[in-house]
Short mmCIF file of C-alpha atoms and ligand atoms in Angstrom, two decimals:
data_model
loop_
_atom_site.label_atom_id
_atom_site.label_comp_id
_atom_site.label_asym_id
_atom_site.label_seq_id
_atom_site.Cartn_x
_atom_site.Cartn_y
_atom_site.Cartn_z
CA UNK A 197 0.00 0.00 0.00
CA UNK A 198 1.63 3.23 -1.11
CA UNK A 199 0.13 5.80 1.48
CA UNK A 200 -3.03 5.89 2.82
CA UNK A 201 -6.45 7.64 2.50
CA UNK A 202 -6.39 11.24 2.31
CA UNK A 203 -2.43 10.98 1.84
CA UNK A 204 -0.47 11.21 -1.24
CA UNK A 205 -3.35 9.35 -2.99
CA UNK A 206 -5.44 12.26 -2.26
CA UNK A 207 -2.77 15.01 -4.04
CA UNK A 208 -2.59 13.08 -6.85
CA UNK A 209 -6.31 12.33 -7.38
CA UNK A 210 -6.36 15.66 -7.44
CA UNK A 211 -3.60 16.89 -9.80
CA UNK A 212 -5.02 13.71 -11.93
CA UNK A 213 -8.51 15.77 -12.15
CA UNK A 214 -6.00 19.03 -12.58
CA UNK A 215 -4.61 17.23 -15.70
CA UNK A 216 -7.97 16.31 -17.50
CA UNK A 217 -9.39 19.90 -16.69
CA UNK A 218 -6.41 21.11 -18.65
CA UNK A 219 -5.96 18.73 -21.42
CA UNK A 220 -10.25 19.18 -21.97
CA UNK A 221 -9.39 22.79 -21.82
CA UNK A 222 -7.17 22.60 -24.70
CA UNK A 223 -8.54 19.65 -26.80
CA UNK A 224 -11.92 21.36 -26.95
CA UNK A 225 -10.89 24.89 -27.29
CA UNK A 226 -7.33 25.04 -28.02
CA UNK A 227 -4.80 26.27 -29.12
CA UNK A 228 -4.74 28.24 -26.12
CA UNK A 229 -2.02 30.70 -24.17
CA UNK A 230 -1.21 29.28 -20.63
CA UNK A 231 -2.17 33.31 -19.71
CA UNK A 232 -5.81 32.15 -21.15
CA UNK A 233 -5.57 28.43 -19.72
CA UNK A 234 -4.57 30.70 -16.06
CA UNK A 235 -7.77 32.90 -16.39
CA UNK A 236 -9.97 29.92 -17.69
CA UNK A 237 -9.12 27.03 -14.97
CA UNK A 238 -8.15 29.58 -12.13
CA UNK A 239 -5.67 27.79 -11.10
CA UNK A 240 -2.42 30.01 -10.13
CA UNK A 241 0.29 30.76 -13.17
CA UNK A 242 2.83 28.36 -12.10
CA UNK A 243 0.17 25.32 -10.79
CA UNK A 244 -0.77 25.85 -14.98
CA UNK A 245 2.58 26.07 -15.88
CA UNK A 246 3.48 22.50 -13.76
CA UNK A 247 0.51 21.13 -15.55
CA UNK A 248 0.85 21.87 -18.91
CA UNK A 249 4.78 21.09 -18.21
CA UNK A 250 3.27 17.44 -17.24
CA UNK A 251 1.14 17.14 -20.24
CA UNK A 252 3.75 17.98 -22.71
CA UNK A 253 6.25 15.10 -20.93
CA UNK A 254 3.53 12.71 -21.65
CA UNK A 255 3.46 14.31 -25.49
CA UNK A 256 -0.52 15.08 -25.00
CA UNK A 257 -0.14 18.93 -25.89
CA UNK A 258 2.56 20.95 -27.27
CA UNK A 259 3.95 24.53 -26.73
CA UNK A 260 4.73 26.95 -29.47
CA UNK A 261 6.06 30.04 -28.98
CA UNK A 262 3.30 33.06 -29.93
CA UNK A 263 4.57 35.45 -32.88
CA UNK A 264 6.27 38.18 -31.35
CA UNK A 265 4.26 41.34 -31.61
CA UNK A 266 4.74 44.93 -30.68
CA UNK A 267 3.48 44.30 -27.15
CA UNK A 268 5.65 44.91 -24.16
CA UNK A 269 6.56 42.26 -21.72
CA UNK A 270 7.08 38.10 -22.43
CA UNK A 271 4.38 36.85 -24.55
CA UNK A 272 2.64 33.45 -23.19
CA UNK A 273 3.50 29.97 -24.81
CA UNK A 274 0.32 28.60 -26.68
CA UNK A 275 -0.45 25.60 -25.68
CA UNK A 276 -2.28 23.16 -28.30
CA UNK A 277 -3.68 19.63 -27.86
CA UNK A 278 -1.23 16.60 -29.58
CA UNK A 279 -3.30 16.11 -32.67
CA UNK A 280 -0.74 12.97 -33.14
CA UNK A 281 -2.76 11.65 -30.00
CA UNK A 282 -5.20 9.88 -31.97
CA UNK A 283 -8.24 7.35 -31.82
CA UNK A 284 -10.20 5.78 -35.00
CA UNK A 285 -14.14 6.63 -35.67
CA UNK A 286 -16.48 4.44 -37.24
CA UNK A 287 -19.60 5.25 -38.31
CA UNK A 288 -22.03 2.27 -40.31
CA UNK A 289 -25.19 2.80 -42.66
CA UNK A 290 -27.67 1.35 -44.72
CA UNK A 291 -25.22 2.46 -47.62
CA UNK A 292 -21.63 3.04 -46.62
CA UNK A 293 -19.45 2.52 -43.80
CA UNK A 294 -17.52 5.65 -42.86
CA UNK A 295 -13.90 5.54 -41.20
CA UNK A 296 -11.83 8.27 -39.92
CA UNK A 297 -8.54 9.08 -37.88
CA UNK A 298 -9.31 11.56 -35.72
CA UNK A 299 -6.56 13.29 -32.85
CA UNK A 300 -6.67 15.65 -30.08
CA UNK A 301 -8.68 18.68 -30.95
CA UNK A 302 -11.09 17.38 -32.99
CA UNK A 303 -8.62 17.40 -35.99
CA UNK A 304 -9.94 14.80 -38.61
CA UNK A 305 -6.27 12.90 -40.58
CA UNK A 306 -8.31 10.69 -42.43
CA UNK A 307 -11.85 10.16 -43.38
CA UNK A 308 -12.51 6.74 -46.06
CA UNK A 309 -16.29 6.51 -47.20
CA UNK A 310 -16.88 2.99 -48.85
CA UNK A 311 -20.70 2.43 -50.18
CA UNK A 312 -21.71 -1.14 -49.79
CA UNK A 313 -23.57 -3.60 -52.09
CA UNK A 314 -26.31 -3.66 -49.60
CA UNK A 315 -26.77 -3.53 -45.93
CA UNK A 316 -24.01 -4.42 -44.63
CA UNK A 317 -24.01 -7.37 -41.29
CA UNK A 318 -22.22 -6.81 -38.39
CA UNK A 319 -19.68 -9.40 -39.58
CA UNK A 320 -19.89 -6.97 -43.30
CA UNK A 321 -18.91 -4.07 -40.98
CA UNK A 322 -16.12 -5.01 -39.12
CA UNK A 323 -14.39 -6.68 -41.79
CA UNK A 324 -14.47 -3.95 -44.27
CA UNK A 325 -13.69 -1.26 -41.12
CA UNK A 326 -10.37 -3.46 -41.14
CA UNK A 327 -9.53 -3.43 -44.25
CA UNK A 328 -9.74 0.45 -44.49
CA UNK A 329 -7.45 1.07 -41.36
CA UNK A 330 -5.07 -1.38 -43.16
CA UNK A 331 -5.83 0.48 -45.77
CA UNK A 332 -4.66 4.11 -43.70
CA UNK A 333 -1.79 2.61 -42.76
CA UNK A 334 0.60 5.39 -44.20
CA UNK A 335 -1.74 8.22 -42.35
CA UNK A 336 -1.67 5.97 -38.99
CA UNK A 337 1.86 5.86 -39.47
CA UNK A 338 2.75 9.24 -38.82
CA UNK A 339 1.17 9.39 -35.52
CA UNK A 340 2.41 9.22 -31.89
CA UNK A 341 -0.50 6.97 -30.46
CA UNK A 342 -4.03 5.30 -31.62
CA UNK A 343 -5.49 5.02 -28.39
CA UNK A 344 -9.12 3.19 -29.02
CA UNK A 345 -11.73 3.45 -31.40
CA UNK A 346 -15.18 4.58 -31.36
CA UNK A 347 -18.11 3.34 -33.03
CA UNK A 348 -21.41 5.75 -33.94
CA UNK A 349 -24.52 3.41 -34.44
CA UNK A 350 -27.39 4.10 -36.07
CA UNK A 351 -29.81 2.83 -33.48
CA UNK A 352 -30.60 2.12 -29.53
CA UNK A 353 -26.66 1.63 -28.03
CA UNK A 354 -27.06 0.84 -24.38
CA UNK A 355 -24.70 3.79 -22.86
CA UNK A 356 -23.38 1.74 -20.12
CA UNK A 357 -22.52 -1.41 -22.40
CA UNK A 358 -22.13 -0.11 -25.83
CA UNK A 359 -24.49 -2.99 -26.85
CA UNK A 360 -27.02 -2.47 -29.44
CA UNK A 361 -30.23 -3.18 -28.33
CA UNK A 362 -31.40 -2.52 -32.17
CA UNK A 363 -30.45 -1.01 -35.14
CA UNK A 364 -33.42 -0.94 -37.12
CA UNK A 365 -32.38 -0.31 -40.06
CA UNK A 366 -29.04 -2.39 -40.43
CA UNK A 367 -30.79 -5.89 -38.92
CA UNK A 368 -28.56 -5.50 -36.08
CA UNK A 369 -30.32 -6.88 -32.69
CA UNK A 370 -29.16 -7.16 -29.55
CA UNK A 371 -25.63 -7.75 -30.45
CA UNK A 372 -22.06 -6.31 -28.77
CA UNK A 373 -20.01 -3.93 -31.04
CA UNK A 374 -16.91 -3.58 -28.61
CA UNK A 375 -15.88 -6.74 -28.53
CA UNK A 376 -16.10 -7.14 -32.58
CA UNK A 377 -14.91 -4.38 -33.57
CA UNK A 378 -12.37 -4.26 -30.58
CA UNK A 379 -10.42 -7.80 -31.79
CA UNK A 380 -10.62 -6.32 -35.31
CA UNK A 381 -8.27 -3.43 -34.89
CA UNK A 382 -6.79 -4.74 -31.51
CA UNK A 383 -7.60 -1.59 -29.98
CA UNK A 384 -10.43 -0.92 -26.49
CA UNK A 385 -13.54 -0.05 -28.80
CA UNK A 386 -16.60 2.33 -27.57
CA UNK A 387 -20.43 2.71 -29.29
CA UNK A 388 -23.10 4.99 -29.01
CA UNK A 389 -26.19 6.02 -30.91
CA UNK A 390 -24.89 8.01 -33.63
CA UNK A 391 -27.25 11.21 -33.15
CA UNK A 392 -26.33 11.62 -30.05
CA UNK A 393 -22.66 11.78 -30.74
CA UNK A 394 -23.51 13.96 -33.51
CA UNK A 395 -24.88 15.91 -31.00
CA UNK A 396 -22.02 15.84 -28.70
CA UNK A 397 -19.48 16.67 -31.36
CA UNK A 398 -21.63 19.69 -32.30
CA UNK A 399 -21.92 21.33 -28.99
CA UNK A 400 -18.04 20.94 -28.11
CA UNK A 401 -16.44 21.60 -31.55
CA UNK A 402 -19.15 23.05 -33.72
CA UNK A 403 -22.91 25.05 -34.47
CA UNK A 404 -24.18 24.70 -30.42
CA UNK A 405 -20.50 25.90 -29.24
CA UNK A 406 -21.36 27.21 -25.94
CA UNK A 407 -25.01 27.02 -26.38
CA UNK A 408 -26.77 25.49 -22.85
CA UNK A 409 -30.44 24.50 -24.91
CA UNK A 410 -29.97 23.29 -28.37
CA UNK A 411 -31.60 20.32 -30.25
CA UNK A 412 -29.79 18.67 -32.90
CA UNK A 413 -31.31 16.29 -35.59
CA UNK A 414 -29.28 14.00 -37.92
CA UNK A 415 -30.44 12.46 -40.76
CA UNK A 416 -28.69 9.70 -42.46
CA UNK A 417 -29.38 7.01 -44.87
CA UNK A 418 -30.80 5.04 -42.45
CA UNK A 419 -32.79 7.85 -40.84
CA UNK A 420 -33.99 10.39 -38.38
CA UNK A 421 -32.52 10.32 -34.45
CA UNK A 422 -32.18 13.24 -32.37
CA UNK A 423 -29.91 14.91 -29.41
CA UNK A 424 -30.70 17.01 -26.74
CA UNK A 425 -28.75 19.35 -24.38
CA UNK A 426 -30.77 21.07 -21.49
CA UNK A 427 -29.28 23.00 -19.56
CA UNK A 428 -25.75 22.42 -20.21
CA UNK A 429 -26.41 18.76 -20.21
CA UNK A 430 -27.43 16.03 -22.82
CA UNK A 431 -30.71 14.32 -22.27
CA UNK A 432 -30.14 10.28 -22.65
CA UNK A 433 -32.79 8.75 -20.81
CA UNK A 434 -32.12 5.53 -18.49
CA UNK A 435 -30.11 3.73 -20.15
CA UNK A 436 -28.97 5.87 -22.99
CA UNK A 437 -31.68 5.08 -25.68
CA UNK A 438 -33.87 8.29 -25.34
CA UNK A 439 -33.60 11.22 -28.32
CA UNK A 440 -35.64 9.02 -30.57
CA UNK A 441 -36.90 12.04 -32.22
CA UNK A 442 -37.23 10.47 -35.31
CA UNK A 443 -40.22 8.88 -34.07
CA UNK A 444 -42.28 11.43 -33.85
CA UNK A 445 -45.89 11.35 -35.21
CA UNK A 446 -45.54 14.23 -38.11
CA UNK A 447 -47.99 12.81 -40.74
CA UNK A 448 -51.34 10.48 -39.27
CA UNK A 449 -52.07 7.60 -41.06
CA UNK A 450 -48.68 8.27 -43.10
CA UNK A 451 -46.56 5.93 -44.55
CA UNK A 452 -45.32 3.09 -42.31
CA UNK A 453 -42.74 2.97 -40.25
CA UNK A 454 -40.44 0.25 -39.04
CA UNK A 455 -41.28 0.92 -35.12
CA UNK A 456 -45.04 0.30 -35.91
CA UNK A 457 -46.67 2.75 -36.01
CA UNK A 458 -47.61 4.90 -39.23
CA UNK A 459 -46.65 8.87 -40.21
CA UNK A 460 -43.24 9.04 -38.16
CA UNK A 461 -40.61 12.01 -38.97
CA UNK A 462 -38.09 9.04 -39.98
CA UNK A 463 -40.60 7.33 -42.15
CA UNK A 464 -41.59 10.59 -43.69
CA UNK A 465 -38.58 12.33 -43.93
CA UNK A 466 -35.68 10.07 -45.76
CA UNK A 467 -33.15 10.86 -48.04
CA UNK A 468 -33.58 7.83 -50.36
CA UNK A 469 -36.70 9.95 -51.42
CA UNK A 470 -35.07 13.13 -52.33
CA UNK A 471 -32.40 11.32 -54.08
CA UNK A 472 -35.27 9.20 -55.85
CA UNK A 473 -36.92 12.24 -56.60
CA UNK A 474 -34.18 13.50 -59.00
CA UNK A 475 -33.65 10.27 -60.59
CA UNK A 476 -30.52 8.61 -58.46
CA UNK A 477 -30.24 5.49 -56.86
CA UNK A 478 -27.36 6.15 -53.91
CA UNK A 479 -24.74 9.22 -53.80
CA UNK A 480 -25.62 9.73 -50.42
CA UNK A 481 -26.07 12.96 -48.83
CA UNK A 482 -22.83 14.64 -50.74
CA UNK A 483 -25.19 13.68 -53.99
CA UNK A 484 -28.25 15.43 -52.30
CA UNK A 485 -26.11 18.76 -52.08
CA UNK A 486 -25.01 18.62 -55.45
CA UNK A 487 -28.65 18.48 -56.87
CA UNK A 488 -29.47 21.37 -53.90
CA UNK A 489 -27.06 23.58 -55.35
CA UNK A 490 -27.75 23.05 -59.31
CA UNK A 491 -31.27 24.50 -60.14
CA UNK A 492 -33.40 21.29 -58.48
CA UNK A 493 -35.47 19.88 -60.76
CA UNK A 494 -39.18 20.61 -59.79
CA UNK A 495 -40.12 16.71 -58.69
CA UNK A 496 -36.91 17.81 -56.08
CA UNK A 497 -38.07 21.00 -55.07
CA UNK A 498 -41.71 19.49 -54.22
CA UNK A 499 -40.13 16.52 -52.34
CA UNK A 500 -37.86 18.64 -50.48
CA UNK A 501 -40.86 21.46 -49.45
CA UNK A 502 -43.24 18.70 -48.46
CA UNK A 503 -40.49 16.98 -45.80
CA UNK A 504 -39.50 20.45 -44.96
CA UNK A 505 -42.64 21.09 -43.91
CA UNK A 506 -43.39 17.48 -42.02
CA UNK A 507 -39.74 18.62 -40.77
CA UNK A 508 -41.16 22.13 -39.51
CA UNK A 509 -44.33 20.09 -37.48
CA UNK A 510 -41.68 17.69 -35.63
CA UNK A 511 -39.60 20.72 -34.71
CA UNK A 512 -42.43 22.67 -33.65
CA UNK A 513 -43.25 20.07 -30.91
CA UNK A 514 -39.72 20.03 -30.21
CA UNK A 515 -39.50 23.43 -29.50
CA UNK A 516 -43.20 23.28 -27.13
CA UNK A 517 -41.46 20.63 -25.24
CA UNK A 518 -37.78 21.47 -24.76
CA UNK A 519 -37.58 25.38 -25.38
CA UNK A 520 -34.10 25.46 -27.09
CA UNK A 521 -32.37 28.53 -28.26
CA UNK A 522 -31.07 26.58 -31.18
CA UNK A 523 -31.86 23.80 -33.39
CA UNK A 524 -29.06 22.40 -35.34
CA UNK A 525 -29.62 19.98 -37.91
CA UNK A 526 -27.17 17.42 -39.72
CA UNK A 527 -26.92 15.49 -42.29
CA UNK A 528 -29.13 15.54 -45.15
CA UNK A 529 -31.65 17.77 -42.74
CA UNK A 530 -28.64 20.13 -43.16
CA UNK A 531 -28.33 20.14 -46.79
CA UNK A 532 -32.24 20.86 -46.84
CA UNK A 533 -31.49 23.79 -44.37
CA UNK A 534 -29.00 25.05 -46.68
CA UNK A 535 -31.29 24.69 -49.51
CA UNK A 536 -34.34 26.56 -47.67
CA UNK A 537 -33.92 27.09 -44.38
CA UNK A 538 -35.91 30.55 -43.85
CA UNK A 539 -39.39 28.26 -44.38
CA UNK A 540 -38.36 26.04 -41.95
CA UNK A 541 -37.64 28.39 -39.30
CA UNK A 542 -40.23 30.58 -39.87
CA UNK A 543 -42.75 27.83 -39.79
CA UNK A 544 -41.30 26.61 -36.55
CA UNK A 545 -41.23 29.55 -35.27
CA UNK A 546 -45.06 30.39 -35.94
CA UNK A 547 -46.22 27.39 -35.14
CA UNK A 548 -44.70 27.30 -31.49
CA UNK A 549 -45.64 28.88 -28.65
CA UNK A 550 -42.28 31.23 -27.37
CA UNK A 551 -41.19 31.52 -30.97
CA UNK A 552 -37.89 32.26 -31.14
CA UNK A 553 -35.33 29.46 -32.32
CA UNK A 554 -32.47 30.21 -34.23
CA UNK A 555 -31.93 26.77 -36.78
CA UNK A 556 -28.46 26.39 -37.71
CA UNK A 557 -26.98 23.89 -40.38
CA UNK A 558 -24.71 21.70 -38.21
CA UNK A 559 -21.27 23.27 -38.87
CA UNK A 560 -18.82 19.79 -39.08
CA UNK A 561 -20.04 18.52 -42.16
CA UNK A 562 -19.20 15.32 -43.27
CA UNK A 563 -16.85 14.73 -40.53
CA UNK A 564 -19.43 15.64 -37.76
CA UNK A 565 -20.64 11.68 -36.61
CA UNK A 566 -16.31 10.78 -36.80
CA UNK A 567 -15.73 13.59 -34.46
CA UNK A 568 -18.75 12.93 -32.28
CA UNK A 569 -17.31 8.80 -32.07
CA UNK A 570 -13.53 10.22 -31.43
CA UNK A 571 -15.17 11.81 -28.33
CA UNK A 572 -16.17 8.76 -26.86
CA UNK A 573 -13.07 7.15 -27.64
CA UNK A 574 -11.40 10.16 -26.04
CA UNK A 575 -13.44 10.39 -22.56
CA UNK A 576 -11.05 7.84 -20.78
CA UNK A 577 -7.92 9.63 -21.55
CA UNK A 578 -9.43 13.02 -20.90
CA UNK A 579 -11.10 12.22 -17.90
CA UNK A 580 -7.66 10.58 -16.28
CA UNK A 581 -4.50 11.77 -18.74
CA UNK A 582 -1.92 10.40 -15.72
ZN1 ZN B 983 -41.56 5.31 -36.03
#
């Protein structure tokens, strides 16, 4: 026994919890000056300078010197997360598997989008995620570390387990991802539902930066699901599977959906439709954007109005029953925000009682559910970097 309760153990829980205030500090908002990282964590100047110090031996941040500028007196070191710290992101669909390397700070190396013959099994999906690491090898090369990867489901991921209860869409039931995908690329693995880490990735790094109430909506090939942040913190239920938002009656007696029931925002709202309407057959949501920003043929522009405005009744609930400041929508909901997004708003906005949501096309793009699953694949080195 090394010292006992309340001893040494006690220090260094504490300069452990130091450690992760200051690496967060700088993976989510860096680069940062240790001056800023001082006013930010107030902590004293040289408690930040021993930490960062610490960080850098362990080759999680770095410290550049600032330009030198007119100003009088020592400028402060910036201080920037390792982005050669990194972990691997996978993200599965009806239509594609999507890998990525992602570091420290959010910063995306690699991102490999493979479309599939069909819907790919579980056994489809962690093969072919193997063969596109092996594929990155050059990229992975060049880093310092690949600590773990993380997985962003389309479906119901227990948040304790990281086992899917069910992903509708892909046929995946009541299965465990970790361990799979884990053995695959010999490396811990992580899952979540892949809205919700949309969400996550969104309110750290991009459109709900700072924002306490937001809502955030990403639609994929496979469909609708939803994330919410009240008060600072993100709704997930019990055990992880709430933010179904997807199912959300928009359109009685509609068409059917796979939970049951009839006239549900994902059953209504789908991009296979919009890329139907303008005559393809796959392309994905990059396709969608590239018909958006042509001159839309008019079966498009019908197609896209009508689940706009299915969009505009789901969001209008939303905003009775969780009063966010902002909405941010992903996805191919954020190529149709691009596309028209003053109807949608204004609709919302109308139709609800306060009135007064700001709707924001999420602002990561492409690379928004790969950050989002680098998060979780972060949390254990960020939460104890000692
Ligand atoms: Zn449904």
């Amino acid at each position: 026994m090394r010292s006992l309760p309340g001893g040494a153990n006690g220090t260094e829980g504490l300069r452990a919890q130091h450690l992760s205030q200051i690496l967060t500090m700088v993976h989510r908002g860096g680069p940062l000056s240790r001056a800023e990282l001082t006013r930010r964590s107030g902590f004293n100047r040289s408690t930040v300078g021993a930490l960062v110090s610490a960080l850098t031996g362990k080759n999680l941040v770095r410290e550049t010197e600032p330009a030198v500028g007119g100003r009088v007196g020592r400028p402060s070191p910036i201080v920037q997360a390792n982005p050669g710290v990194a972990v691997i992101a996978v993200n599965p669909d009806i239509d594609a598997l999507t890998v990525g390397v992602v570091g420290l700070g959010g910063h995306v190396h690699a991102r490999v989008r493979r479309e599939t013959p069909g819907v790919p099994s579980l056994e489809d999906a962690v093969r072919l995620t193997g063969e596109i690491v092996a594929g990155l090898h050059p990229a992975l090369a060049g880093l310092d570390r690949v600590l773990g990867a993380g997985i962003a489901v389309p479906g119901l991921v227990n948040a304790d387990t990281g086992r899917v209860l069910v992903a509708p869409h892909l046929g995946w039931h009541d299965v465990d991802l970790t361990g799979p995908f884990g053995s695959a690329l010999g490396l811990p693995a992580v899952a979540a539902n892949d809205a919700s880490l949309g969400s996550l990735a969104e309110s750290i790094f991009g459109a709900a930066l700072g924002v306490g109430d937001a809502l955030y909506l990403n639609g994929s090939a496979s469909g609708i699901g939803g994330g919410i942040v009240s008060g600072g913190a993100q709704l997930v239920g019990s055990r992880g599977y709430g933010g179904e938002l997807g199912h959300t009656l928009v359109s009685p007696g509609g068409r059917a959906c796979h939970c049951g029931r009839a006239g549900c925002l994902d059953a209504e709202v789908r991009l296979e439709r919009l890329l139907g309407a303008a005559g393809l057959d796959g392309g994905g949501i990059e396709a969608l954007e590239r018909v958006l920003a042509g001159d839309p043929p008019e079966a498009v522009r019908a197609e896209a109005d009508r689940q706009l405005d299915l969009l505009a009744v789901a969001l209008t609930d939303f905003v009775n029953i969780f009063d966010p400041d902002l909405i941010v929508l992903g996805g191919f909901l954020g190529a149709l925000v691009e596309w028209r997004g003053g109807r949608l708003a204004d609709a919302v906005n109308t139709g609800s009682l306060a009135g007064r949501v700001t709707v924001r096309r999420a602002a990561l793009g492409p690379e928004l559910l790969l950050v989002g699953a680098a998060e979780l694949a972060f949390r254990p080195l960020l939460a104890f970097p000692a």
